[in-house]
Amino acid sequence: MTTYADLSPQARMLLTFEVQEFLFHEANLLDSRRYAEWLEVLADDIHYWMPIRRTTQAREVHLEFTQPGGMAFFDDDKGILSMRVQRLSAGRAWAEDPLSRTRRLLTNIVVTAIDGDDITVASNFQLYRTRLNSEEDEWIGRREDVLRRVDNSFKLAQRHIYLEQTVILAQNMSSLF
Amino acid sequence: MSKTIIATDRQEIDIKACFDPATGIVDRRIFSDEAIYQKELQQIFGRGWNFMCHESQIKTPGSFFMNYIGEDEVIVVRDRKMNINVLLNSCPHRGNTVCRAELGTTKSFFCSYHGWNFDLDGSLVGMPGETEFYANEIDKKAWGLTPAAKVENYRGFVFATLDPDAPSLDDYLGWVGRLSIDFMASKGELEFLDGVHKNRLKCNWKIAVDNLFDWYHVKVSHGTAFKIGLVAEETMAPNRQMVMLGEYGHGIGGPGITEAEQAEFDARMAGAAGEHQWYDRSAELRQDPGVRQQLGPVGTRSFGHPNIFPNLWVSLTNQLCLRIPRGPFETEIWWFNYLPKDMPEADRKYAIFGQNHVFGPAGILEQDDGENWSHSTRGAKGPATKNLPLNFSMRLGKDQVLTDPSGQSRIETVVNEHGQRWTYQSWQEWMLAESWQELMANHSMPPQGTV
């Protein structure tokens, strides 16, 4: 099995470029409200997950995040993500009517593992949202994605989202991360 | 003569005029006035029994969970004798918090400012310089963390009050409050799951609370849930409703079935012919004779939303929702999740799926609530809008309270605002009473006859 460290600098550069290109495109689909196209870049077996984070004593930092299979803000498969998208055009999805304005900034994109066609990528993000006249929300966090190489592109097979908030300081999380 | 909309505030708001039970009119300023809010913290949260946690959340000595009584932070902690203590999180030396984590396990609470150290029951163990600087003159018995006046639990649900004159938890809950918990506890031994969904809304806490009785908003606020097939409209928002009202403001309101429907269901389960009904999934959970015994003949037929006054919604989705005030215009929403301990693995997965996807800030249903509640609150503070009345008149004077031979009284009707009116009437009584003695003497008994 090839690991990222085994790759030549040129190969690492190319891979990182391809990964970035995919992630920027994917973020742009969400920013542009092209949700149907966004669903198409998801693998059918995607796991989209955002655990609950807590303030703990430093020596109990292992309790900071809830565990997979337990309580979470998002624990979605493709069916649920499709439902979230379907909601938006179904009418009466008040959290998004009027529509939110969102912008996603991605940075610190690093390939952390390669397992066959699955490439694990860590990134930092900032999701800025405004609504109505003066509603403003901002989420910053880290994502651990798995990008699966399919044909000449990728499908997103995993997105684990770790927010820098414990109590969510927004009225809702109707945006996708 | 038309009333002027813009008025100059000259005096304190008269609580007696804030709710009129004869018309169901509510004064909007109860959702925005700072003086009213401060009084609520003292007279409602400071006096009432507040939900702290379930005993399964703090199983071992030293395990703790942080909660609030109004805006005062409290540590709920199991001590070495296995007692549960509720301690105000404030060091008596300078007022600093002695615990900064939301949950965890500790041997003691050590103040990070000067090192005063407190045992798990709140007693002061010692401090740096006890001899050199204080000449051993600090009376350690007098300078511990301040405990809640009373801590009691009902079927594992732990509550605390800061008022020593409060009645026992059992008396406080009454049959409606106890039934609210029995709905859950009758499922068997409960285990709370790790993880409380928390988020902040820009709404007054009472607007969040009154919404739990509101089966009028479901088809409009959450209309999208039916359209995408998350839940069937007839199951989620049936017109058939049952309301039960209890002393001190507790209430249960929402779907319920008639005696005839219950008999039809029972016959069908016993093999008689008949079609699937909207209530089947709820009624199926109430077939066990032991469960029916616990819930009583009327409680068995209710699938409504209970509120344990002031701010604990017990949801039939194996969740509790606590609405914690953060000023007149802000509320923290906490969703606790639990399951029966012996639930089969497949059912567990399905239940957790529901707990993660229906409510909470990313919940497919609840994400549509926040802006409505925030904007309703905003409507309570505009210089003009705050002086306009709010209409809570639905089904006022149109329904009858029926009392079962078991003593369980209820209103069987359609979508209504009985629960909301009872909440505001009780709120008014809490706000007018100067003490528990006064509240006990003067509060309304649940209505009889026409409501």
XYZ file of C-alpha atoms in Angstrom:
628
model
C 0.000 0.000 0.000
C 1.277 3.407 -0.931
C 1.317 5.957 1.823
C 1.377 9.675 1.310
C 4.941 9.841 2.639
C 6.062 7.331 -0.008
C 5.031 9.656 -2.805
C 7.524 11.850 -4.566
C 7.235 15.601 -3.949
C 5.809 15.965 -7.443
C 3.191 13.281 -6.836
C 2.258 14.864 -3.487
C 1.904 18.219 -5.167
C -0.336 16.780 -7.871
C -2.506 14.875 -5.398
C -2.907 17.872 -3.106
C -3.835 19.992 -6.100
C -6.497 17.490 -7.246
C -7.913 17.251 -3.725
C -8.053 21.030 -3.361
C -9.692 21.425 -6.723
C -12.408 18.982 -5.705
C -13.008 20.574 -2.289
C -13.140 24.113 -3.705
C -15.617 22.987 -6.341
C -17.730 21.196 -3.772
C -17.775 24.279 -1.485
C -18.715 26.429 -4.417
C -21.701 24.207 -5.217
C -23.041 24.833 -1.705
C -22.264 28.562 -1.772
C -24.061 28.803 -5.140
C -27.063 26.820 -3.850
C -26.506 24.137 -6.501
C -27.666 21.432 -4.084
C -28.720 18.826 -6.641
C -25.221 18.942 -8.136
C -23.749 18.764 -4.649
C -25.595 15.486 -3.988
C -23.989 14.100 -7.128
C -20.461 14.484 -5.744
C -21.365 12.392 -2.686
C -20.603 8.666 -2.602
C -23.688 6.515 -2.062
C -22.247 5.251 1.242
C -21.216 8.672 2.595
C -21.102 9.190 6.363
C -21.683 12.824 7.251
C -21.186 13.366 10.969
C -20.818 16.208 13.454
C -20.400 15.086 17.066
C -21.392 17.169 20.091
C -18.438 18.896 21.733
C -18.176 19.639 25.446
C -15.979 21.613 27.788
C -14.124 19.107 29.936
C -11.377 19.175 32.523
C -7.994 19.008 30.725
C -7.314 15.561 32.165
C -10.644 14.282 30.777
C -10.196 15.643 27.269
C -11.112 12.198 25.917
C -14.712 13.167 26.774
C -14.578 16.242 24.560
C -16.511 14.760 21.623
C -19.428 12.334 21.629
C -18.658 9.015 19.990
C -19.805 7.614 16.608
C -23.155 5.837 16.889
C -24.238 8.109 19.741
C -25.653 11.582 19.984
C -24.571 14.018 17.284
C -25.731 17.171 15.520
C -25.403 15.424 12.161
C -25.206 11.654 11.648
C -26.408 11.408 8.099
C -26.323 8.971 5.243
C -27.045 9.970 1.669
C -30.774 9.446 2.182
C -30.906 12.003 4.984
C -28.705 14.460 3.121
C -31.029 14.131 0.132
C -33.941 14.849 2.464
C -32.191 18.003 3.719
C -31.742 19.133 0.127
C -35.270 18.140 -0.867
C -36.579 20.207 2.056
C -35.248 23.386 0.530
C -37.394 23.151 -2.560
C -40.433 21.569 -0.896
C -41.873 24.870 0.375
C -42.298 25.945 4.003
C -38.640 25.233 4.862
C -38.654 28.419 6.914
C -35.064 28.175 8.138
C -34.085 28.743 4.496
C -36.925 30.930 3.279
C -35.765 33.627 2.693
C -32.563 31.896 1.631
C -29.404 32.255 3.706
C -26.312 33.768 2.141
C -23.291 31.573 2.802
C -19.606 31.593 1.984
C -17.195 28.785 2.749
C -13.474 29.402 3.173
C -11.217 26.343 3.158
C -7.624 26.245 4.318
C -4.870 23.995 5.767
C -5.818 21.228 3.344
C -3.604 18.224 4.040
C -3.706 14.654 2.772
C -3.281 12.501 5.876
C -3.697 8.950 4.535
C -4.109 6.971 1.355
C -5.892 3.620 1.394
C -6.357 2.323 -2.146
C -8.820 4.683 -3.795
C -9.716 6.386 -0.499
C -7.777 9.506 0.352
C -8.208 11.010 3.796
C -7.999 14.774 3.823
C -7.967 17.136 6.784
C -8.998 20.738 6.277
C -9.997 23.794 8.258
C -13.078 25.736 7.302
C -14.944 28.895 8.021
C -18.630 28.970 7.144
C -20.062 32.468 7.230
C -23.813 32.930 6.985
C -26.075 35.951 6.963
C -29.851 35.999 6.927
C -32.495 38.695 6.550
C -31.243 42.169 7.376
C -28.738 41.578 10.112
C -28.618 37.940 11.238
C -25.048 36.723 11.244
C -23.604 33.289 12.077
C -20.116 31.963 11.786
C -18.767 28.478 12.234
C -15.115 27.573 12.241
C -13.879 24.017 12.496
C -11.942 21.103 11.161
C -13.115 18.448 8.757
C -11.842 14.952 8.170
C -12.971 13.943 4.719
C -12.500 10.775 2.736
C -12.338 11.411 -1.006
C -12.790 8.319 -3.113
C -11.206 8.265 -6.538
C -13.896 7.436 -9.097
C -13.026 7.676 -12.792
C -11.147 10.935 -13.196
C -12.561 12.653 -10.179
C -13.549 12.078 -6.560
C -16.686 11.289 -4.614
C -16.995 12.435 -1.028
C -17.269 9.237 1.038
C -16.879 10.672 4.535
C -17.172 14.054 6.156
C -16.545 14.318 9.875
C -16.982 17.859 11.160
C -15.483 19.091 14.414
C -16.789 22.538 15.337
C -15.098 25.024 17.644
C -18.355 25.446 19.581
C -19.970 23.507 22.385
C -23.302 25.301 22.723
C -24.240 26.089 19.119
C -24.489 29.859 19.028
C -26.907 29.916 16.100
C -30.673 29.500 15.940
C -30.250 26.512 13.695
C -27.789 24.703 11.474
C -29.753 24.636 8.261
C -26.505 25.065 6.309
C -24.316 22.186 5.155
C -20.694 22.106 6.201
C -62.156 55.877 21.262
C -59.086 54.153 19.901
C -56.253 53.414 22.262
C -52.923 55.003 21.482
C -50.331 52.470 20.375
C -47.282 54.397 21.524
C -47.361 54.842 25.267
C -44.851 56.279 27.691
C -43.869 53.744 30.328
C -44.578 55.479 33.601
C -44.643 52.681 36.094
C -43.959 49.048 36.747
C -46.059 46.672 34.652
C -49.089 45.362 36.533
C -48.780 41.566 36.507
C -52.501 41.276 37.228
C -53.209 42.871 33.873
C -50.720 40.787 31.900
C -53.052 37.857 31.322
C -56.824 37.850 31.191
C -58.254 34.340 31.596
C -61.669 35.565 30.440
C -60.373 36.534 26.995
C -57.015 34.755 26.646
C -55.266 38.083 26.000
C -51.564 38.235 26.912
C -49.547 41.449 27.374
C -46.513 41.141 25.095
C -44.260 42.955 27.505
C -43.977 39.785 29.627
C -41.595 38.586 26.883
C -39.379 41.641 26.881
C -39.502 43.607 30.114
C -36.257 43.421 32.084
C -37.909 43.891 35.490
C -40.367 41.078 34.779
C -37.482 38.866 33.706
C -35.539 39.540 36.911
C -38.645 38.740 38.926
C -39.065 35.455 37.016
C -35.527 34.440 37.968
C -36.351 34.992 41.627
C -39.965 33.919 41.902
C -40.219 31.165 39.307
C -36.750 29.646 38.807
C -35.524 30.504 42.299
C -38.629 29.081 43.924
C -39.661 26.170 41.714
C -38.303 22.654 41.359
C -35.793 22.725 38.483
C -34.753 19.638 36.521
C -31.058 18.899 37.077
C -30.252 15.571 35.414
C -31.097 11.883 35.538
C -29.302 9.816 38.133
C -27.853 7.574 35.388
C -25.798 10.581 34.196
C -23.797 10.656 37.426
C -23.351 7.073 38.517
C -20.104 7.053 40.464
C -18.722 9.111 43.368
C -17.300 12.372 42.056
C -19.163 12.322 38.750
C -20.837 15.638 38.042
C -23.029 17.424 35.502
C -23.313 21.188 35.185
C -26.745 22.760 34.941
C -28.524 26.008 35.802
C -31.245 27.245 38.078
C -32.357 30.285 36.150
C -29.071 32.077 35.474
C -27.231 30.567 38.442
C -24.845 27.781 37.491
C -25.089 24.674 39.671
C -22.954 21.562 39.954
C -24.946 18.359 40.264
C -22.579 15.848 41.845
C -22.623 12.381 43.374
C -20.706 12.222 46.672
C -18.929 9.293 48.330
C -22.072 8.307 50.215
C -23.795 8.162 46.789
C -25.998 11.131 47.640
C -26.651 13.639 44.862
C -25.798 17.229 45.800
C -26.677 20.396 43.936
C -24.170 23.162 44.698
C -24.077 26.770 43.564
C -20.915 27.049 41.471
C -19.462 30.022 43.295
C -16.566 30.122 45.744
C -17.482 31.925 48.991
C -14.104 33.674 49.034
C -14.361 35.791 45.825
C -17.319 34.291 43.988
C -15.271 32.545 41.301
C -16.569 29.326 39.749
C -15.000 26.208 41.248
C -15.887 23.953 38.316
C -15.463 24.884 34.667
C -16.346 21.629 32.884
C -19.822 20.634 31.688
C -19.417 17.093 32.931
C -16.779 14.755 34.274
C -15.437 13.188 37.430
C -13.452 14.819 40.207
C -12.240 14.190 43.755
C -13.047 17.696 44.936
C -13.783 21.186 43.614
C -10.633 23.253 43.747
C -10.980 26.991 43.176
C -8.495 28.126 40.527
C -8.235 31.615 42.036
C -6.781 31.042 45.525
C -7.084 27.313 46.031
C -10.004 26.973 48.410
C -10.951 23.323 48.148
C -14.425 21.838 48.553
C -15.576 18.285 49.100
C -18.193 16.592 46.895
C -20.910 17.607 49.348
C -19.768 21.228 49.113
C -18.093 21.405 52.509
C -14.903 23.444 52.738
C -11.938 21.126 53.159
C -9.221 23.739 53.405
C -7.288 26.485 51.712
C -3.671 27.571 51.287
C -2.432 29.481 54.311
C -5.136 28.271 56.643
C -2.736 28.558 59.592
C -0.174 31.105 58.379
C -2.582 33.696 56.969
C -5.943 32.929 58.541
C -4.639 31.860 61.977
C -7.059 28.904 61.811
C -9.960 31.260 62.369
C -11.998 30.438 59.263
C -15.088 28.536 60.357
C -14.981 25.860 57.674
C -18.506 24.670 58.458
C -19.859 28.121 57.621
C -17.903 28.670 54.388
C -18.706 25.762 52.102
C -20.368 25.921 48.697
C -24.031 26.764 49.064
C -26.255 23.763 48.381
C -29.758 23.887 46.916
C -32.392 23.976 49.649
C -33.780 20.613 48.590
C -32.794 17.896 46.124
C -35.257 15.100 45.394
C -35.833 12.675 42.577
C -38.888 11.108 41.017
C -38.154 7.773 39.319
C -34.522 8.811 38.770
C -35.261 12.322 37.461
C -33.395 14.671 39.810
C -34.836 18.098 40.654
C -33.635 20.871 42.967
C -35.116 23.999 44.487
C -33.417 26.961 46.138
C -36.462 27.649 48.322
C -36.613 25.794 51.664
C -40.364 26.477 51.836
C -41.076 24.578 48.611
C -43.425 21.605 48.956
C -41.988 18.118 48.379
C -41.192 17.257 44.761
C -44.036 14.753 44.806
C -46.552 17.390 45.899
C -45.126 19.899 43.469
C -45.433 17.568 40.489
C -48.911 16.407 41.396
C -50.528 13.751 39.221
C -49.929 15.633 35.954
C -46.220 16.208 36.625
C -45.766 12.625 37.773
C -47.660 11.293 34.751
C -45.325 13.336 32.512
C -42.383 11.340 33.841
C -44.369 8.083 34.059
C -44.847 8.243 30.272
C -41.091 7.639 30.055
C -40.303 5.727 33.223
C -43.007 3.134 32.519
C -40.811 1.911 29.640
C -38.430 0.343 32.154
C -35.116 1.386 33.639
C -33.798 4.376 31.702
C -30.240 5.115 30.717
C -29.368 8.650 29.658
C -27.112 8.780 26.615
C -23.865 10.708 26.442
C -24.416 14.060 24.741
C -26.844 16.932 25.249
C -27.673 18.949 22.110
C -27.397 22.615 23.084
C -28.019 25.799 21.155
C -29.070 29.404 21.698
C -32.153 31.115 20.373
C -32.884 34.819 20.465
C -36.237 34.235 22.066
C -37.855 34.630 25.452
C -37.969 31.313 27.327
C -41.768 31.369 27.659
C -42.244 31.535 23.893
C -40.270 28.312 23.591
C -42.261 26.732 26.430
C -45.699 27.692 25.140
C -44.854 26.197 21.751
C -44.804 22.669 23.160
C -48.575 22.831 23.680
C -49.003 24.327 20.225
C -50.362 21.737 17.795
C -51.625 24.582 15.612
C -48.172 25.493 14.276
C -47.165 21.974 13.259
C -48.678 21.892 9.787
C -47.399 25.372 8.975
C -44.010 25.606 10.703
C -43.107 22.005 9.921
C -45.084 21.540 6.721
C -41.952 20.560 4.866
C -41.524 17.422 7.014
C -44.653 15.880 5.505
C -43.749 16.941 1.998
C -40.415 15.159 2.078
C -41.875 12.087 3.748
C -40.027 12.358 7.076
C -43.287 11.777 8.907
C -46.932 11.325 7.930
C -49.123 14.377 8.459
C -51.949 12.430 10.150
C -49.494 10.932 12.652
C -47.658 14.115 13.455
C -50.466 16.628 13.541
C -53.787 14.950 14.257
C -56.752 17.162 15.097
C -57.787 14.843 17.958
C -56.329 16.375 21.092
C -56.318 15.770 24.829
C -55.247 18.253 27.486
C -54.533 17.592 31.165
C -53.834 20.471 33.531
C -52.156 20.228 36.919
C -51.508 22.468 39.898
C -48.680 25.040 39.717
C -48.718 25.196 35.924
C -47.908 21.666 34.808
C -49.773 20.505 31.735
C -49.927 17.845 29.037
C -51.329 18.746 25.644
C -51.384 17.060 22.279
C -52.687 14.022 20.456
C -54.947 11.678 22.390
C -57.489 9.073 21.479
C -61.069 8.587 22.656
C -62.268 5.669 24.767
C -63.976 4.313 21.637
C -60.752 4.477 19.649
C -58.866 2.758 22.467
C -61.490 -0.027 22.520
C -61.275 -0.346 18.724
C -57.481 -0.567 18.931
C -57.596 -3.198 21.677
C -60.108 -5.275 19.723
C -57.982 -5.046 16.602
C -54.887 -6.128 18.518
C -56.895 -9.082 19.818
C -57.630 -10.145 16.233
C -60.727 -8.209 15.185
C -60.819 -6.751 11.687
C -60.045 -3.081 11.198
C -57.761 -0.666 9.451
C -54.462 0.793 10.567
C -54.999 4.113 12.343
C -52.834 7.210 12.894
C -52.471 6.381 16.576
C -51.338 2.760 16.182
C -47.633 3.393 16.701
C -48.245 5.326 19.909
C -50.917 2.967 21.218
C -48.709 -0.060 20.586
C -46.345 1.191 23.305
C -49.180 1.227 25.830
C -50.427 -2.362 25.577
C -48.687 -3.771 28.617
C -51.130 -4.007 31.558
C -48.398 -2.803 33.915
C -47.824 0.304 31.789
C -51.579 0.986 31.651
C -51.752 0.612 35.408
C -49.009 3.205 35.837
C -50.464 5.693 33.371
C -54.101 5.288 34.385
C -57.113 4.946 32.089
C -56.861 8.498 30.723
C -53.067 8.820 30.681
C -52.890 5.648 28.588
C -54.842 7.433 25.854
C -52.654 10.576 25.809
C -49.693 10.985 23.457
C -49.267 14.662 24.184
C -46.416 16.914 25.187
C -45.965 17.449 28.919
C -44.429 20.546 30.444
C -43.215 20.342 34.006
C -43.470 23.965 35.046
C -41.582 26.074 34.388
C -39.350 24.778 31.610
C -39.040 20.999 31.226
C -40.648 19.422 28.186
C -40.773 15.645 28.386
C -40.964 14.402 24.803
C -42.304 10.990 23.851
C -39.276 10.686 21.530
C -37.174 9.605 24.552
C -35.920 13.138 24.985
C -36.210 15.985 27.468
C -35.963 19.581 26.436
C -34.917 22.174 28.968
C -35.396 25.857 28.139
C -32.849 27.830 30.121
C -33.274 31.617 30.334
C -30.354 33.799 29.245
C -31.941 37.224 29.583
C -35.362 38.289 28.287
C -34.271 37.876 24.670
C -32.193 34.721 24.773
C -32.825 31.079 25.657
C -30.573 28.055 25.678
C -32.265 24.901 24.399
C -30.901 21.642 25.844
C -31.994 18.263 24.495
C -31.297 15.325 26.824
C -31.563 11.863 25.274
C -32.289 8.548 26.935
C -33.427 5.024 26.185
C -34.777 2.088 28.131
C -31.754 0.092 29.283
C -32.994 -3.200 27.870
C -34.017 -1.868 24.450
C -33.096 -4.275 21.606
C -30.165 -3.082 19.467
C -32.227 -2.543 16.290
C -34.794 -0.422 18.152
C -31.950 1.492 19.772
C -30.471 2.464 16.426
C -33.855 3.614 15.181
C -34.481 5.632 18.358
C -31.052 7.299 18.219
C -31.662 8.117 14.571
C -34.834 9.949 15.599
C -33.133 11.703 18.517
C -30.425 13.065 16.217
C -32.602 14.087 13.282
C -35.896 15.524 14.471
C -35.053 18.122 17.118
C -31.925 20.115 17.924
C -30.434 22.930 15.831
C -29.802 20.703 12.807
C -33.001 18.693 13.376
C -35.080 18.465 10.252
C -38.143 19.616 12.196
C -36.802 21.997 14.783
C -34.555 24.098 12.553
C -37.682 25.827 11.280
C -38.820 26.918 14.776
C -36.017 29.238 15.842
C -36.711 32.226 13.642
C -40.446 32.165 14.423
C -39.773 32.263 18.147
C -37.089 34.943 17.838
C -39.271 37.158 15.720
C -42.210 36.676 18.106
C -39.889 37.876 20.852
C -38.805 40.799 18.690
C -42.486 41.658 18.322
C -42.614 42.049 22.106
C -40.065 44.854 22.227
C -40.897 47.292 19.455
C -41.991 50.639 20.929
C -45.345 50.192 19.201
C -45.670 46.413 18.906
C -44.983 45.754 22.595
C -48.265 47.492 23.419
C -50.387 45.310 21.153
C -52.299 42.389 22.682
C -51.584 38.735 21.831
C -54.478 36.404 21.153
C -54.547 33.070 23.027
C -58.297 32.512 22.691
C -58.472 29.282 20.728
C -61.259 26.998 22.110
C -61.784 29.305 25.119
C -65.219 28.569 26.581
C -65.832 25.819 24.048
C -64.708 22.690 25.913
C -65.533 20.661 29.005
C -63.254 19.138 31.605
C -64.210 15.495 32.138
C -63.125 13.636 35.244
C -62.563 9.904 35.161
C -63.523 7.803 38.212
C -59.738 7.327 38.646
C -59.488 11.084 39.289
C -57.675 11.846 36.013
C -59.374 14.905 34.551
C -58.896 15.987 30.980
C -60.255 17.982 28.070
C -60.906 15.947 24.933
C -61.119 18.274 21.981
C -59.472 19.500 18.786
C -56.420 21.755 18.357
C -56.642 24.367 21.131
C -54.766 26.793 23.375
C -55.854 25.489 26.790
C -52.294 24.476 27.707
C -50.887 27.902 26.815
C -53.582 29.741 28.776
C -52.939 27.515 31.796
C -49.216 28.265 31.515
C -49.764 32.038 31.508
C -52.381 31.926 34.245
C -50.029 29.908 36.431
C -47.108 32.170 35.498
C -49.189 35.124 36.701
C -49.920 33.408 40.029
C -46.237 32.585 40.559
C -45.313 36.192 39.806
C -47.926 37.629 42.166
C -47.146 35.360 45.125
C -44.551 36.722 47.542
C -43.700 33.301 48.964
C -44.425 29.608 48.668
C -46.985 29.979 51.466
C -48.824 32.568 49.384
C -48.569 30.521 46.199
C -49.850 27.397 47.954
C -52.759 29.356 49.389
C -53.678 31.333 46.285
C -52.868 29.278 43.193
C -55.676 28.033 40.993
C -56.825 24.464 41.102
C -57.060 22.927 37.623
C -60.352 23.997 36.056
C -63.575 22.014 36.197
C -66.605 22.296 33.935
C -66.438 24.608 30.948
C -62.996 25.890 29.977
